[in-house]
Coordinates of C-alpha atoms and ligand atoms in Angstrom, one line a residue:
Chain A
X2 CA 80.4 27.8 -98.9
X3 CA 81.1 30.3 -96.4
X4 CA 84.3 33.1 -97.0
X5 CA 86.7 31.0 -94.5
X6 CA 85.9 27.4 -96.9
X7 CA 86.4 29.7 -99.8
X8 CA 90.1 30.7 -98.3
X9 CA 91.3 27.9 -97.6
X10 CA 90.1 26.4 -101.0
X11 CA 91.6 28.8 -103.1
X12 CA 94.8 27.8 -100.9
X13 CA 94.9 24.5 -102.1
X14 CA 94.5 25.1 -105.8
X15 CA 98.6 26.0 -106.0
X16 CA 99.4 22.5 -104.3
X17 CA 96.5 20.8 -106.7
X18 CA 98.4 22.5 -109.6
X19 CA 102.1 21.9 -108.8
X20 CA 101.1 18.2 -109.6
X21 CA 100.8 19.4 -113.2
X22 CA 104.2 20.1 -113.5
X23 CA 105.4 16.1 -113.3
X24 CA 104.4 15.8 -116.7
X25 CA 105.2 18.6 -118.3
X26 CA 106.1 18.4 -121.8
X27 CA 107.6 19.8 -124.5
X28 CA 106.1 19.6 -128.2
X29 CA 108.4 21.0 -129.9
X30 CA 111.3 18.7 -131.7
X31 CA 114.3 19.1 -129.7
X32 CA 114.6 15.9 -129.3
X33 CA 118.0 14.5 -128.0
X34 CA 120.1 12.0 -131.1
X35 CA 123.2 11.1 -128.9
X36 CA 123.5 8.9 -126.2
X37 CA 123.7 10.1 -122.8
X38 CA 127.4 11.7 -122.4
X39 CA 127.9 10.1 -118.8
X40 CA 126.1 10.1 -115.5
X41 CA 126.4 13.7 -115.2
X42 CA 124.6 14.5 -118.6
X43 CA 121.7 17.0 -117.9
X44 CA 119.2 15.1 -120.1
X45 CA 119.4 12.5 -117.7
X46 CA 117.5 14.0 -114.8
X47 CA 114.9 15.7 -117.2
X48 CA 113.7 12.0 -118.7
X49 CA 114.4 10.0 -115.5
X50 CA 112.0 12.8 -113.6
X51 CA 109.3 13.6 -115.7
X52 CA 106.2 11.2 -115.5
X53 CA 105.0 11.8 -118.9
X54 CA 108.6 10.4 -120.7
X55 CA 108.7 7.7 -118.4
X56 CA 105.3 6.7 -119.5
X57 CA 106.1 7.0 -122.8
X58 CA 108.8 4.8 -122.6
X59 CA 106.4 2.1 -121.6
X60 CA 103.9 2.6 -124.3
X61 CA 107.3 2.2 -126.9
X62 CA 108.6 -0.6 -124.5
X63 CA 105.5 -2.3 -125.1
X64 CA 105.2 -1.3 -129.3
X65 CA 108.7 -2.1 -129.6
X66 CA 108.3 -5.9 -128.9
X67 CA 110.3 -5.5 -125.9
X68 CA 107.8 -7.9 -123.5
X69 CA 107.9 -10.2 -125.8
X70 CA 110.8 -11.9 -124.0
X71 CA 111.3 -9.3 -120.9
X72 CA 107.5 -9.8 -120.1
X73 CA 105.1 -7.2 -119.8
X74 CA 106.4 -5.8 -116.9
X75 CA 110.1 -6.3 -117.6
X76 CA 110.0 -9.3 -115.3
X77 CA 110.8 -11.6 -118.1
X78 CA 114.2 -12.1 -119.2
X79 CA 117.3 -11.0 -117.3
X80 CA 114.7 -9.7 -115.0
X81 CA 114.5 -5.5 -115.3
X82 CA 112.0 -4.3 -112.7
X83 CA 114.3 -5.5 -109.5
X84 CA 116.1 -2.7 -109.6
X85 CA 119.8 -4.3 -109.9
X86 CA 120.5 -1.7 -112.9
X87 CA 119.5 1.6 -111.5
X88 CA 121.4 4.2 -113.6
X89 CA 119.9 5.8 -117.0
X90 CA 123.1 5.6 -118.9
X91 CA 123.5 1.9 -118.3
X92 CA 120.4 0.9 -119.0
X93 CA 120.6 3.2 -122.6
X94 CA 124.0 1.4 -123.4
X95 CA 122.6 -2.1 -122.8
X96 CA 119.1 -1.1 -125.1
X97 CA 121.5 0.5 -127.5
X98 CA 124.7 -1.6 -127.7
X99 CA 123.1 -4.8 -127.9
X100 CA 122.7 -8.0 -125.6
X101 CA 125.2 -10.8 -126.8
X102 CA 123.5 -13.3 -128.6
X103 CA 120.5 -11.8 -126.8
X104 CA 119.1 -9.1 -129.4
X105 CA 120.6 -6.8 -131.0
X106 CA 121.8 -3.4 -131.1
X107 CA 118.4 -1.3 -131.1
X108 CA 120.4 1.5 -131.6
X109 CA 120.8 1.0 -135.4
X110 CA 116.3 0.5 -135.3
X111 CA 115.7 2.7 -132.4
X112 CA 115.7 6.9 -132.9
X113 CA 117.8 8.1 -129.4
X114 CA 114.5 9.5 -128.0
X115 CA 112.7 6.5 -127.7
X116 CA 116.0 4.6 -126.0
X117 CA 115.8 7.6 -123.9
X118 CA 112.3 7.3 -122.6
X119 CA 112.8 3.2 -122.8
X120 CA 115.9 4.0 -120.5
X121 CA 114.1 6.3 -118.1
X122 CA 110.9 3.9 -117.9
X123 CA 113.3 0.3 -117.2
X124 CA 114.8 3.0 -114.4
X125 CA 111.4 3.8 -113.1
X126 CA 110.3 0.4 -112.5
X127 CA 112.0 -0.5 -109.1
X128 CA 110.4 2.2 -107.9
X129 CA 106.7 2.0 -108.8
X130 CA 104.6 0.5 -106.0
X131 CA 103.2 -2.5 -107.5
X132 CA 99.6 -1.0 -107.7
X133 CA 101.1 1.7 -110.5
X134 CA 102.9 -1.2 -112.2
X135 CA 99.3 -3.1 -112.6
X136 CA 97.5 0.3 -113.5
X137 CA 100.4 0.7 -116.4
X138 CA 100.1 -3.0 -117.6
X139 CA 96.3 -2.5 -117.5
X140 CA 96.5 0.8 -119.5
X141 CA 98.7 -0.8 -122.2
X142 CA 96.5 -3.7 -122.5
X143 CA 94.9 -2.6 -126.1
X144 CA 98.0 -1.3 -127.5
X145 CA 99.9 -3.2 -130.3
X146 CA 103.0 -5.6 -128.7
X147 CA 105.8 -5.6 -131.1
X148 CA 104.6 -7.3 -134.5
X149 CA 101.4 -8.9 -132.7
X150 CA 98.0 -6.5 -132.4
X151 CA 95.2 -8.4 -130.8
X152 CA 93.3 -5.0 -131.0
X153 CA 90.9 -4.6 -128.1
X154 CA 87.8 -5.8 -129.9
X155 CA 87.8 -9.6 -129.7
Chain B
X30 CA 68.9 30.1 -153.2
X31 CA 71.3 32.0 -155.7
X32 CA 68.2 32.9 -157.8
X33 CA 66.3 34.3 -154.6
X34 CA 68.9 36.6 -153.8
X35 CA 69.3 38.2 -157.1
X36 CA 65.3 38.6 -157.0
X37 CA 65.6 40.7 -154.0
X38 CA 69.0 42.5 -154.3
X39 CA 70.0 43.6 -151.1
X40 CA 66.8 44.9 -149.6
X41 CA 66.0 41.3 -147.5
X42 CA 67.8 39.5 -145.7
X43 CA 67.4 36.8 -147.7
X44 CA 70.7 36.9 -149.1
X45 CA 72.1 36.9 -145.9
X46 CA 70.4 33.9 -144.7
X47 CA 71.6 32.1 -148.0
X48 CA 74.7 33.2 -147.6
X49 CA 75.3 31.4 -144.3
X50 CA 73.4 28.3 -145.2
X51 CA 76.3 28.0 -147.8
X52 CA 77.8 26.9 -144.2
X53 CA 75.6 23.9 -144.1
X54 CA 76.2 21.5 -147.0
X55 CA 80.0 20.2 -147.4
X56 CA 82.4 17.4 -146.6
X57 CA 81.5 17.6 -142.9
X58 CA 77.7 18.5 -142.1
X59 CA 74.7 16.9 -140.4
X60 CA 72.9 19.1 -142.3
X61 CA 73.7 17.5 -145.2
X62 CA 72.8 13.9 -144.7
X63 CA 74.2 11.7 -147.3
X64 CA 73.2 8.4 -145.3
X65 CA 70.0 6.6 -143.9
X66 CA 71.1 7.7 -140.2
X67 CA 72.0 10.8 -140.5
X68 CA 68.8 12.0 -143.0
X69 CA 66.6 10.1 -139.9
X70 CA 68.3 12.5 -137.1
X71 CA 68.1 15.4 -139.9
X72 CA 64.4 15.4 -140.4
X73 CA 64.1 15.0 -136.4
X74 CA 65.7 18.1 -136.2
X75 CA 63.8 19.5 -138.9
X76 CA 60.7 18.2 -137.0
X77 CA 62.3 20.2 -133.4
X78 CA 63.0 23.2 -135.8
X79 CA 59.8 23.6 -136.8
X80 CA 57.5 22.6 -133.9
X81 CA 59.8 25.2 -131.7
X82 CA 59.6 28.0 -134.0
X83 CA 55.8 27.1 -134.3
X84 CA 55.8 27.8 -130.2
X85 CA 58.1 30.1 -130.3
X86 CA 56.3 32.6 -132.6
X87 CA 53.0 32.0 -130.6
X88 CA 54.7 33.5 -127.9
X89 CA 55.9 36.2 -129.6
X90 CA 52.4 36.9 -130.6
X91 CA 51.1 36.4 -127.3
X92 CA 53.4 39.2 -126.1
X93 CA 52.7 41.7 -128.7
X94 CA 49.2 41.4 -128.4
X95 CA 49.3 41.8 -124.2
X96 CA 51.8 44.8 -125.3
X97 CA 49.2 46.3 -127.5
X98 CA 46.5 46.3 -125.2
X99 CA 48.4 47.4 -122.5
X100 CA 49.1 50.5 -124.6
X101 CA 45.5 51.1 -125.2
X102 CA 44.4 51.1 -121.8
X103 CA 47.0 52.6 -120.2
X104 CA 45.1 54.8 -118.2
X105 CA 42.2 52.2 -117.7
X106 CA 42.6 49.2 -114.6
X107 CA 44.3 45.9 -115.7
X108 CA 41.9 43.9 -118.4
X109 CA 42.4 40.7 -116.1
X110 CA 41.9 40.4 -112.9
X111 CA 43.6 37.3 -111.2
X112 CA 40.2 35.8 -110.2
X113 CA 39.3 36.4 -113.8
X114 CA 38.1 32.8 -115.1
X115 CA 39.6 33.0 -118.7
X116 CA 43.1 33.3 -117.2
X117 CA 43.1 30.3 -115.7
X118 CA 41.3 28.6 -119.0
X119 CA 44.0 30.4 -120.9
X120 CA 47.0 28.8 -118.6
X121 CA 45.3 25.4 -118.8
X122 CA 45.1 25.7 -122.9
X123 CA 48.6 26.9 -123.0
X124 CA 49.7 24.0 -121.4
X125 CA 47.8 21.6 -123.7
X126 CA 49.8 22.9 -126.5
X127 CA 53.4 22.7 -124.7
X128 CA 52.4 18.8 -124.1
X129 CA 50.8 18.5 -127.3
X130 CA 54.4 20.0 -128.8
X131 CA 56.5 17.4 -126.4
X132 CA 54.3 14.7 -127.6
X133 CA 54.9 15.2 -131.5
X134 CA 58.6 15.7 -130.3
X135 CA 58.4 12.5 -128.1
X136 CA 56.7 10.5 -131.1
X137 CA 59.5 11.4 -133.7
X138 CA 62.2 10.7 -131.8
X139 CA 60.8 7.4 -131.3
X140 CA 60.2 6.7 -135.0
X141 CA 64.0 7.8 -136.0
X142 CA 65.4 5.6 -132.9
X143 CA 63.2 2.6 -134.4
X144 CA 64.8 3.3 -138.0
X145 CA 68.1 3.5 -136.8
X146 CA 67.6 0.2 -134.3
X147 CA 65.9 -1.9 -138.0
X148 CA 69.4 -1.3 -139.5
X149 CA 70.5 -4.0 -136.4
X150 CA 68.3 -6.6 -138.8
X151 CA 70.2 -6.2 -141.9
X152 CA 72.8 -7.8 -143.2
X153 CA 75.6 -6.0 -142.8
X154 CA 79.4 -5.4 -144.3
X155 CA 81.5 -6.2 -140.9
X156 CA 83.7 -3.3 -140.1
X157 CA 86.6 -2.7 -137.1
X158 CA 87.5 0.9 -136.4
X159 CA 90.4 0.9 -133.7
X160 CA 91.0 4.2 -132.5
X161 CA 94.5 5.1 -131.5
X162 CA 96.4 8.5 -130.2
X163 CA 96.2 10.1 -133.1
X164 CA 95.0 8.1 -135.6
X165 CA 92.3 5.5 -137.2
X166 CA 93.4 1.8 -137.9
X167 CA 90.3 0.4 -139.9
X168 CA 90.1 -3.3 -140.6
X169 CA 87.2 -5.3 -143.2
X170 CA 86.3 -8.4 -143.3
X171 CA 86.2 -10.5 -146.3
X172 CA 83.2 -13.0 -147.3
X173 CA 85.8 -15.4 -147.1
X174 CA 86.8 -14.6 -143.4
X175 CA 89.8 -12.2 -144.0
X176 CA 90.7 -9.4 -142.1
X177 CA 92.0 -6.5 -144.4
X178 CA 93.7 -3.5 -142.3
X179 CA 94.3 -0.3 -144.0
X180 CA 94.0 3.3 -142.0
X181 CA 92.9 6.8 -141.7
X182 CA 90.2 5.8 -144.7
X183 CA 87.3 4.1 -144.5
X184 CA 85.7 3.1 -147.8
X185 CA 82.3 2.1 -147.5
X186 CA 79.3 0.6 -150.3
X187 CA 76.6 2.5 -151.3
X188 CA 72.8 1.1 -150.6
X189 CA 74.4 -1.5 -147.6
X190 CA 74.7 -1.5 -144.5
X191 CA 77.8 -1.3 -142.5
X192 CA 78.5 -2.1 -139.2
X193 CA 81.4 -0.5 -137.4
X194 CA 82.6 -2.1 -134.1
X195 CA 84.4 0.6 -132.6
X196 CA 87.7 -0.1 -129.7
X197 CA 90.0 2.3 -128.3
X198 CA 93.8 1.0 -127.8
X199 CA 94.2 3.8 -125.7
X200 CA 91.4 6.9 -124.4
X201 CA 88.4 7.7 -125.2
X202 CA 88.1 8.6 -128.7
X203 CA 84.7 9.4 -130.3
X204 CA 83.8 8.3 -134.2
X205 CA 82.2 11.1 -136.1
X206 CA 81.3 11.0 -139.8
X207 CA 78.5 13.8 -139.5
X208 CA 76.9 13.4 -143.4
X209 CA 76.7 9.9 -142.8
X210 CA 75.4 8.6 -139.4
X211 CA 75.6 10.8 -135.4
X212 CA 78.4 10.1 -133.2
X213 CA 79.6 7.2 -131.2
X214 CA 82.1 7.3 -128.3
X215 CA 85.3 4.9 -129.2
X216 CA 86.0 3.6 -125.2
X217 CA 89.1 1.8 -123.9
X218 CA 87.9 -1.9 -122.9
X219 CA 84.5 -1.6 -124.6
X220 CA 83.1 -2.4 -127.7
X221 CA 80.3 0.2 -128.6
X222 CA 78.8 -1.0 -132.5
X223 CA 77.6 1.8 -135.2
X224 CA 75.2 1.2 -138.4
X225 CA 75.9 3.0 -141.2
X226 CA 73.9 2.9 -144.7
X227 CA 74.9 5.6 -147.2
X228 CA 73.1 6.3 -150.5
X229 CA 75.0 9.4 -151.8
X230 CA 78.5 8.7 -153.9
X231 CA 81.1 11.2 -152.7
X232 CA 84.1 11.8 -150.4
X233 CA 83.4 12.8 -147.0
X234 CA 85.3 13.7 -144.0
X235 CA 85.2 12.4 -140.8
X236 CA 87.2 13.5 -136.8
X237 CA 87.4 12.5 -134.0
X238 CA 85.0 13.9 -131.8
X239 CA 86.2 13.3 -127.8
X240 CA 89.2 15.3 -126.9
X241 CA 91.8 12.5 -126.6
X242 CA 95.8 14.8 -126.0
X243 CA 97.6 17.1 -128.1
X244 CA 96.8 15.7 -131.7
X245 CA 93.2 15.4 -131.2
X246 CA 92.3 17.7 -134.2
X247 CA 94.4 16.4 -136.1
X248 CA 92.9 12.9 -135.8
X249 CA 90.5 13.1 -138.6
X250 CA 90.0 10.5 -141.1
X251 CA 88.4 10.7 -145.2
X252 CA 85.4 8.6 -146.2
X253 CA 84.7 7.3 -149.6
X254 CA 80.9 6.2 -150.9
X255 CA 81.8 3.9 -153.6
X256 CA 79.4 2.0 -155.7
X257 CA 79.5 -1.5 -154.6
X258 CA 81.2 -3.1 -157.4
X259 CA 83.8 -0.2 -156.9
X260 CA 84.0 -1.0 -153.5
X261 CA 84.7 -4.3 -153.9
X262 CA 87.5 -3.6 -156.2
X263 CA 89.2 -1.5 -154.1
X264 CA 88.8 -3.8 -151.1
X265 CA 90.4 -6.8 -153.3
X266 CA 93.5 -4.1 -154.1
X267 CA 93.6 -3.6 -150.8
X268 CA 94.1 -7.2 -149.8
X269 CA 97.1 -8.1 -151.8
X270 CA 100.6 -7.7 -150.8
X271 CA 102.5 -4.7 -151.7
X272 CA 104.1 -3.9 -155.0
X273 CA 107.5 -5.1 -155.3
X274 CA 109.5 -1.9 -155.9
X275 CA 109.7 -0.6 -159.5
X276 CA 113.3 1.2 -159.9
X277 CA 116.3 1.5 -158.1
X278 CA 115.2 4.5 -156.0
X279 CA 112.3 2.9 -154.7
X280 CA 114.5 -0.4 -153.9
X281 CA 116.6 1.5 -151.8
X282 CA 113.9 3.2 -150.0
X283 CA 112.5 0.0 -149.2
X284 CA 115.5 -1.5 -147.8
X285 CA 115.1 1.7 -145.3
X286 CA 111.8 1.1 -144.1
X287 CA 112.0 -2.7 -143.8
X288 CA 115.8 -2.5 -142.4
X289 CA 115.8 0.7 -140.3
X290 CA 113.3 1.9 -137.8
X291 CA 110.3 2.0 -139.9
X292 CA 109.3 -1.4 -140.0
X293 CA 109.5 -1.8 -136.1
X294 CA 106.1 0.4 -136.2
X295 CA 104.9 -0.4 -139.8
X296 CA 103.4 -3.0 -141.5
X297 CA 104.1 -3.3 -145.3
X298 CA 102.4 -6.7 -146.2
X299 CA 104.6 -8.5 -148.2
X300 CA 108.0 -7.3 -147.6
X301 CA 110.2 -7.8 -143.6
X302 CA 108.6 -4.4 -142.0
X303 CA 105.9 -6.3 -139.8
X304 CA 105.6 -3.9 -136.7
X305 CA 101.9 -2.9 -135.5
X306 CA 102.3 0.5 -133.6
X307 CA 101.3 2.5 -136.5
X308 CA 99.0 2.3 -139.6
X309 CA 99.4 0.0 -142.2
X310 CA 101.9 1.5 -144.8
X311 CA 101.5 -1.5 -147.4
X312 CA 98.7 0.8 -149.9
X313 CA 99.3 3.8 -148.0
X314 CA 100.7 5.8 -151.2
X315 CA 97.2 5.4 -152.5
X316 CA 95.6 7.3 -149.7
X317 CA 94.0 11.1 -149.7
X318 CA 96.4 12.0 -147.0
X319 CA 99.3 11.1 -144.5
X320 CA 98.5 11.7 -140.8
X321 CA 94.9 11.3 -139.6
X322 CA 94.2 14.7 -142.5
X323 CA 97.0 16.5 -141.3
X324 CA 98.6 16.8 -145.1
X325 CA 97.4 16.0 -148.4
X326 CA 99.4 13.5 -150.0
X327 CA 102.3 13.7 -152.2
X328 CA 105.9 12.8 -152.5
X329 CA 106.9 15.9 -150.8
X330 CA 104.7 15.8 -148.2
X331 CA 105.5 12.2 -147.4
X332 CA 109.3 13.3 -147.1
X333 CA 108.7 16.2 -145.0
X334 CA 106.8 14.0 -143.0
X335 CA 109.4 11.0 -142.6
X336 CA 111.9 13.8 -141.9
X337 CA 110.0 16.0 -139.3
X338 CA 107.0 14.5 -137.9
X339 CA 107.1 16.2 -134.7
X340 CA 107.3 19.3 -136.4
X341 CA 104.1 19.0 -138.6
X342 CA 101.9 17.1 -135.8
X343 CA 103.5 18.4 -132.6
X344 CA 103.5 15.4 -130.1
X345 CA 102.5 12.7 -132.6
X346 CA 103.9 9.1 -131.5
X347 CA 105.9 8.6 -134.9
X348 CA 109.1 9.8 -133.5
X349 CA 111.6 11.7 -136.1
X350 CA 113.8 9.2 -137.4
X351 CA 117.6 10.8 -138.9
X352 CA 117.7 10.0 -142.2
X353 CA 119.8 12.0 -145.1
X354 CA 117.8 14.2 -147.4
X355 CA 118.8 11.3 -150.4
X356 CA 117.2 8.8 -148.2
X357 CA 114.1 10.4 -147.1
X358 CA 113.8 10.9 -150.7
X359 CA 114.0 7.3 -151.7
X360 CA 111.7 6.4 -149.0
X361 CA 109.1 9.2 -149.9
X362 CA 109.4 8.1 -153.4
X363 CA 108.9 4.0 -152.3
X364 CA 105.7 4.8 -150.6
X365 CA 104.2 6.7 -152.9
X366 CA 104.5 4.1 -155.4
X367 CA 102.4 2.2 -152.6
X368 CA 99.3 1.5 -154.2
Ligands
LIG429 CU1 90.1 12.9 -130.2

């Protein structure tokens, strides 16, 4: 490679590396208990934006049991990909509180983290191009669905 | 080994040498084959050891020798010319012994790969190891068509043969049980099969061997050599339903764990906490250790555990669920009484 290719490569490597940052993660356990406080609570942005809880909250979606009757892409019942409930906060209070008649209040079975990520993933969906969405249901395809495990080997 | 180095006090290094073979035998070694597979890939690499020290000092002779003469005839014109005749004989003979080496290596390889393909022919114990972020779910089958799951310990019978289908639910995870049998890569959408036939009764450890996210260390699993008739009583304990609880503490613990959040992931056959995520909880007090090897097991260790997962195995996917310290204690105290 000749000095100018070098350059310019060495110039890209920040823009490469700023992709990084969209799943940056935290392992230490400061994990939020409490329901989100209202639309202007600060933990909102940092679950709804980061790409790693997001896809967390579709690997617990899908351990959860939740596609069981919302599908495996939330397209099931009282359809959750289209987008009609956008915010974070309402999306926590309908997983927490409960669906009359519907299921219950995960919130009592549920730590807040995991309604957090489940929150920030139903948000998500409306916006995924629908090649993401089949890359995610492919990607989930060997993990355990509620109280049913296939496993991968068949 | 210990009697060699007394012999020669500390004026060879032969103590030294013994003192790092010490490295070699243990829990988790290759070089301490405890299985058909892995004592087949052992003497192949005692085979390579030897045939490439065997070259390896020849060269080393070779070079002292050309040094020695060199020195002799310092003064005098190079020995050998490059139109001298015996250099070229000398190249050609030198080459006859680097194929000659290959071909030794070439025909020992092929006799290990054989011995590990003949164990395809036997019958075989049927085995499923599902790798998982981070942690082993291991599943047996029964004569009588059974699947028994149990996790993060595989039990196998001495003198048979067992063969491990491995699947990923995940990424790539690789299966590594190094006294036993080599690796195999664990791959999403594939099933890749292992033989293994141990002989030597013991505990061994094994880990995952493919970096796989933020646990990966800490996804190592133990593996017991039983005796077949001990095998098959464990595997018989292992298929019936859990013990119903014994006092009032662990009742209350296992109103927890099938009531609250625990049973959403876990399994405890025989009582309402049916969830698949994680391992299989129903024997799980009767296991070496909690998390893929992270901790020994104990009461205490279970608690801290239920109470701070995250905080022991940074990242794991069992979240921290908020339970009071008198609850974590009943439900420490109800899986340990898991059997
Ligand atoms: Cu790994």
């Amino acid at each position: 490679m000749n000095a100018r290719g070098a350059i310019a490569g060495l110039a890209l490597i920040p823009f490469l590396l700023a992709g990084c940052s969209r799943e940056a993660r935290q392992l230490a356990s400061d994990q939020p208990q409490t329901a989100p406080s209202g639309p202007a609570d600060p933990r909102t942005a940092r679950y709804a934006a980061n790409f790693y809880q997001v896809s967390q909250g579709g690997r617990y979606f899908t351990w959860y049991g939740c596609g069981d009757c919302h599908g495996r892409l939330a397209r099931g019942a009282a359809n959750l990909a289209n987008g009609s409930r956008h915010a974070v906060e309402a999306l926590y209070t309908a997983i927490a509180a409960g669906q009359s008649g519907a299921h219950s209040d995960y919130a009592a079975r549920v730590p807040a983290e995991q309604i957090w990520q489940m929150a920030a993933y139903l948000h998500d969906l409306s916006r995924h191009e629908p090649a993401r969405n089949r890359r995610n249901a492919l990607d989930q395809q060997g993990e355990p669905q509620g109280n049913r495990w296939q496993g991968p080997l068949q | 080994m210990a009697g060699a180095a007394a012999v020669n006090g500390g004026r060879s290094p032969v103590p030294l040498v013994a003192l790092l073979l010490t490295g070699c035998s243990g829990i988790q070694s290759s070089l301490d084959p405890a299985g058909m597979q892995a004592g087949a890939t052992f003497r192949l690499f005692e085979l390579m050891i030897v045939m490439c020290g065997v070259m390896y000092g020849a060269v080393l002779l070779f070079l002292g020798a050309s040094v020695w003469r060199v020195r002799r005839q310092l003064a005098a014109a190079p020995a050998i010319e490059p139109a001298d005749p015996g250099l070229g004989k000398g190249l050609w003979a030198w080459g006859g012994v680097i194929v000659a080496g290959l071909v030794v290596l070439a025909t020992g390889s092929f006799f290990v790969e054989r011995a590990l393909a003949a164990a395809r022919a036997r019958e075989a114990l049927q085995v499923r190891v599902t790798g998982h972020q981070w942690w082993w779910r291991i599943q047996y089958r029964t004569p009588d068509g059974r699947w028994i799951e149990t996790a993060n310990e595989l039990h196998l019978p001495a003198g048979r043969t067992a063969r491990i289908e491995l699947g990923a639910a995940d990424v790539i995870h690789s299966f590594w049980v190094p006294n036993v049998a080599g690796k195999m890569d664990v791959i999403p959408g594939h099933t890749n099969v292992i033989d293994v036939s141990p002989h030597r009764l013991g505990w061994f450890r094994g880990q995952c061997a493919e970096f796989c996210g933020a646990q990966h260390a800490h996804m190592a699993f133990d593996v017991k050599v039983d005796s077949p008739a001990a095998f098959d009583a464990w595997l018989a304990q292992q298929g019936r339903p859990a013990a119903a609880p014994a006092d009032a503490i662990a009742a209350r613990g296992m109103a927890i764990v099938t009531g609250g959040a625990c049973g959403l992931c876990h399994v405890v056959r025989g009582s309402a906490a049916t969830g698949r995520a994680g391992p299989d909880l129903t024997h799980v007090g009767g296991r070496r250790s909690i998390g893929a090897g992270t901790l020994p097991m104990s009461r205490g260790a279970l608690q801290g555990w239920i109470a701070q997962p995250q905080a022991l195995k940074p990242g794991t996917m069992m979240p921290a669920v908020p339970l009071d310290g008198a609850d974590a204690d009943a439900v420490a105290h109800y899986l340990e009484t898991l059997r």
